PDB file of C-alpha atoms in Angstrom:
ATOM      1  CA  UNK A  47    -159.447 183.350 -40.521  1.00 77.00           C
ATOM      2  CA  UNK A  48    -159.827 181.865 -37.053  1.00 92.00           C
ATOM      3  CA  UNK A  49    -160.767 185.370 -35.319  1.00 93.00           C
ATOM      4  CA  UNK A  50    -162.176 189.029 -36.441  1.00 94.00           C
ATOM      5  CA  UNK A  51    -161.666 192.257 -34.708  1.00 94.00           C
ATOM      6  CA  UNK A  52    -163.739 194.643 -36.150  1.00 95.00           C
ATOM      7  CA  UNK A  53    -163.581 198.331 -34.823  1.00 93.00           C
ATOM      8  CA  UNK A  54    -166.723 199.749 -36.256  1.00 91.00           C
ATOM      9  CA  UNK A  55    -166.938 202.962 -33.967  1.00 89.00           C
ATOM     10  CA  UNK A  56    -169.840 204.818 -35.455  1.00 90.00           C
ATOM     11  CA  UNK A  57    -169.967 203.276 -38.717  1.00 91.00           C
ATOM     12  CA  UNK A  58    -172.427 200.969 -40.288  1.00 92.00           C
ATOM     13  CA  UNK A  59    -171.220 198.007 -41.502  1.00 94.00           C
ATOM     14  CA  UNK A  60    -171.490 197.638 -45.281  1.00 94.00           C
ATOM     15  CA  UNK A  61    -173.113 194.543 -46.668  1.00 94.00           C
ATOM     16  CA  UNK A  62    -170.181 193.404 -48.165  1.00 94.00           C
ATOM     17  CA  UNK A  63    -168.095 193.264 -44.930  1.00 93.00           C
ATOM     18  CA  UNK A  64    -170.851 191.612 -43.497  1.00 92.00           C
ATOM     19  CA  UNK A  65    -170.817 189.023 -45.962  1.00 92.00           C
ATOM     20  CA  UNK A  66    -166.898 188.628 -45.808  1.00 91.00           C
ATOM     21  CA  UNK A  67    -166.902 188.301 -42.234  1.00 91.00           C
ATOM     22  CA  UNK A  68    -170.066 185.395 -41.955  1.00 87.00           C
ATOM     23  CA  UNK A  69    -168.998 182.312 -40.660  1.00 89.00           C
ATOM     24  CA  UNK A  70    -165.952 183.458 -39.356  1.00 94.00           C
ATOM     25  CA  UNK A  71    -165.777 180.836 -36.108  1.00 96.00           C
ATOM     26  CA  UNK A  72    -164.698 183.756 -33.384  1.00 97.00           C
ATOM     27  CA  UNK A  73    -166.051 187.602 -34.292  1.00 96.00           C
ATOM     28  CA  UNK A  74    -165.441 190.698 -31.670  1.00 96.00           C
ATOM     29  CA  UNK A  75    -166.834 193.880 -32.749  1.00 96.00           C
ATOM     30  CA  UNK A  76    -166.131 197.524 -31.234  1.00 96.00           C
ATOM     31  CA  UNK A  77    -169.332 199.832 -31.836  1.00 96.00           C
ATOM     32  CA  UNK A  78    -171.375 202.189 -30.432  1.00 95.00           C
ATOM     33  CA  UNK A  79    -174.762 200.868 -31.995  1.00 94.00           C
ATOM     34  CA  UNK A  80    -176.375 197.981 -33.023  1.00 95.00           C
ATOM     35  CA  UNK A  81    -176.026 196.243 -36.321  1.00 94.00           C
ATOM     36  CA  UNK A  82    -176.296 193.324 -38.551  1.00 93.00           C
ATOM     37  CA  UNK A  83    -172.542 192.766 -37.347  1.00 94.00           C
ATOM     38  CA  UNK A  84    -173.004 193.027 -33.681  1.00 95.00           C
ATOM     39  CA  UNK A  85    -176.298 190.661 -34.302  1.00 94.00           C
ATOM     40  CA  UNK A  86    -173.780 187.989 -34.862  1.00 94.00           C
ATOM     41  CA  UNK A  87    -170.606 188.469 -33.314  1.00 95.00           C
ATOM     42  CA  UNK A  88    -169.464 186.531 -30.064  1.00 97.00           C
ATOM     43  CA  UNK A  89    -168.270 189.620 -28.026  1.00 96.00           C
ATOM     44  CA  UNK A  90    -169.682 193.004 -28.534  1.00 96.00           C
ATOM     45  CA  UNK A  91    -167.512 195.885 -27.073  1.00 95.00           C
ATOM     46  CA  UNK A  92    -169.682 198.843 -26.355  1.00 95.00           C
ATOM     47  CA  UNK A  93    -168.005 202.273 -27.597  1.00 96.00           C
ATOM     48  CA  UNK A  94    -168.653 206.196 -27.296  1.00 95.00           C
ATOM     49  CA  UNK A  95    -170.246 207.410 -30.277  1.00 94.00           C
ATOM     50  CA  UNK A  96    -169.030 210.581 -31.570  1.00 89.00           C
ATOM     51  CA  UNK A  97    -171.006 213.156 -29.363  1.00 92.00           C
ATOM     52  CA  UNK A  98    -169.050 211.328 -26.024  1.00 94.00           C
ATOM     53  CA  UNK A  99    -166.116 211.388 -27.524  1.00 88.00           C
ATOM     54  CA  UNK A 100    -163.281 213.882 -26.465  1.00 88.00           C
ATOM     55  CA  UNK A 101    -159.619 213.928 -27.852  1.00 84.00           C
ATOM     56  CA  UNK A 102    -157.748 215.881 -30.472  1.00 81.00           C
ATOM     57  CA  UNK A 103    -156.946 216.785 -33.946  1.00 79.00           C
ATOM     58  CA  UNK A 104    -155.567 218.553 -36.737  1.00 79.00           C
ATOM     59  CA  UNK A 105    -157.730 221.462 -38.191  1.00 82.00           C
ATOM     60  CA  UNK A 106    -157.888 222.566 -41.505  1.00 83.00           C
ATOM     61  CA  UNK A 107    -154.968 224.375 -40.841  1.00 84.00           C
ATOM     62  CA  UNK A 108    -152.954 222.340 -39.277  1.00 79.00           C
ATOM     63  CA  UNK A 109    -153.213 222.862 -36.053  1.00 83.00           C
ATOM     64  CA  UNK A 110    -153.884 220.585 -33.281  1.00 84.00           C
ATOM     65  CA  UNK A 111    -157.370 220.957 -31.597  1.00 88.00           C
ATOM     66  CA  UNK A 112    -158.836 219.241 -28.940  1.00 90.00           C
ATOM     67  CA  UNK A 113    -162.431 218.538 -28.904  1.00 89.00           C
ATOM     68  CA  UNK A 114    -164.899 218.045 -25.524  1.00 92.00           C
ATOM     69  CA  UNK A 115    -167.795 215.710 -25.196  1.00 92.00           C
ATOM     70  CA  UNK A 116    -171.802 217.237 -25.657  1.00 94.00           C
ATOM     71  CA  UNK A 117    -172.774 214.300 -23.940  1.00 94.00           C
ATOM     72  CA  UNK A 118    -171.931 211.659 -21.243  1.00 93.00           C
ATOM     73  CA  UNK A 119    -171.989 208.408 -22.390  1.00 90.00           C
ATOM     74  CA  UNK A 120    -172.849 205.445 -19.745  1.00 91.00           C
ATOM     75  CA  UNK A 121    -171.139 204.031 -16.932  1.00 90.00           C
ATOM     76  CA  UNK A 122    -169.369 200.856 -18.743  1.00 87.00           C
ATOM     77  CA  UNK A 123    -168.522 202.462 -22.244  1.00 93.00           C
ATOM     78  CA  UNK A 124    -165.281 202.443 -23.559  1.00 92.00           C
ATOM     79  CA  UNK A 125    -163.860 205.520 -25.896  1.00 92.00           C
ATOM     80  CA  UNK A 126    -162.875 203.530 -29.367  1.00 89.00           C
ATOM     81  CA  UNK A 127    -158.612 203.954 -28.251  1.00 88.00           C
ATOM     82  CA  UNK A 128    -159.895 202.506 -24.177  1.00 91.00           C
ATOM     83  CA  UNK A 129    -161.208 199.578 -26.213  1.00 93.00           C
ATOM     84  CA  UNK A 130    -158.558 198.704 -27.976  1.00 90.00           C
ATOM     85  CA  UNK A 131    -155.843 199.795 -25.370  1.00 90.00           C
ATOM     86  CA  UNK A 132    -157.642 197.165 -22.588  1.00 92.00           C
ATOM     87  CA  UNK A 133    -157.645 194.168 -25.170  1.00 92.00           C
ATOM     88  CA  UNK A 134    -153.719 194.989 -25.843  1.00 90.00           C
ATOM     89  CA  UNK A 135    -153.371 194.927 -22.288  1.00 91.00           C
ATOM     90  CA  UNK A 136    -155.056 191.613 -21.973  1.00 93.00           C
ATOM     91  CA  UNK A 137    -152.956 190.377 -24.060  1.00 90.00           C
ATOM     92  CA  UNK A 138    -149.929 191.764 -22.958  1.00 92.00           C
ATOM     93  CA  UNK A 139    -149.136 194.293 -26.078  1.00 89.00           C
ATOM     94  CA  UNK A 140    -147.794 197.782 -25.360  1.00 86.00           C
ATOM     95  CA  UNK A 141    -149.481 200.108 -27.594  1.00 81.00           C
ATOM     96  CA  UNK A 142    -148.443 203.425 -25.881  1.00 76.00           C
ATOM     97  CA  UNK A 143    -147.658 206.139 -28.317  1.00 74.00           C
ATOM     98  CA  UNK A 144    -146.933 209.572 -28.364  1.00 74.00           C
ATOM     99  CA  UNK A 145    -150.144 210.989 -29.721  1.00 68.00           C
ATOM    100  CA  UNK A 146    -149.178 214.758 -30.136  1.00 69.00           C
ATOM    101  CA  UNK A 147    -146.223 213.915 -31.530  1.00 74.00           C
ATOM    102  CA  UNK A 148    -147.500 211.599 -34.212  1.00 69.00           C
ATOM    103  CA  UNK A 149    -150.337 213.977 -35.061  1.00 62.00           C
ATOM    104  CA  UNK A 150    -148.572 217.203 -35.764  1.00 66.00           C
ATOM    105  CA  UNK A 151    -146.068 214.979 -38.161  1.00 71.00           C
ATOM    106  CA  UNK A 152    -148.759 214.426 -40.586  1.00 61.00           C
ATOM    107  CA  UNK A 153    -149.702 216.901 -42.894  1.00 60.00           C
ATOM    108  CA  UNK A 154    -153.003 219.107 -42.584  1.00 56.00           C
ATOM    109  CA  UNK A 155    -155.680 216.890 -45.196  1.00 58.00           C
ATOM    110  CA  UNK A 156    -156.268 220.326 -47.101  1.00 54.00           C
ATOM    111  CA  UNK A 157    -154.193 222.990 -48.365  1.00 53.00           C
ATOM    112  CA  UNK A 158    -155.706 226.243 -49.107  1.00 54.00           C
ATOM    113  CA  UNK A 159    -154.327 228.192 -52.296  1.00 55.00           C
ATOM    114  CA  UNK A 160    -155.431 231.395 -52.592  1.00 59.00           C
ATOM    115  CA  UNK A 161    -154.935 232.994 -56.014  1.00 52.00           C
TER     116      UNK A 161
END
């Protein structure tokens, strides 16, 4: 591969991916902390970790939520979809999508059965 796009988000990267990715000539990773992986890549994208995060989704019973931030995060700090939305834009890809409507088509993760 020429180029790696790597949206991390809150994760750690594992050691394998790390490996996989090593010498890759052009790395960009998407994270909200610092790691082995942003150590090494050629752009870091700064992200909201999950206590700045607001948006949506689908509860245990299938109904959409939304959720609020606890904390600000810092002037300059993409959310993890603002990241990825302003690189599509740079590079002239629409990625607008109906959110709502493509979250309440998928099924709630857990079913509850009582007997």
């Amino acid at each position: 591969h020429q180029a790696v796009y790597v949206a991390l988000g809150d994760d750690q990267p594992s050691q394998r991916l790390i490996q996989e990715i090593e010498g890759v000539p052009f790395l960009v990773v998407q994270a909200s902390h610092a790691s082995r992986l942003t150590a090494i890549a050629d752009v870091v994208l700064p992200v909201e970790m999950w206590a700045e995060t607001s948006g949506h989704y689908i509860n245990l019973e299938g109904r959409l939520q939304a959720s609020t931030p606890a904390l600000k995060p810092i002037e300059g700090v993409y959310s993890n979809v603002g990241a990825i939305e302003a690189v599509a834009a740079k590079l002239g890809i629409d990625v607008a999508v109906d959110w709502k409507a493509e979250l309440q088509q998928s099924p709630a993760p857990v079913t509850l059965a009582i007997a």
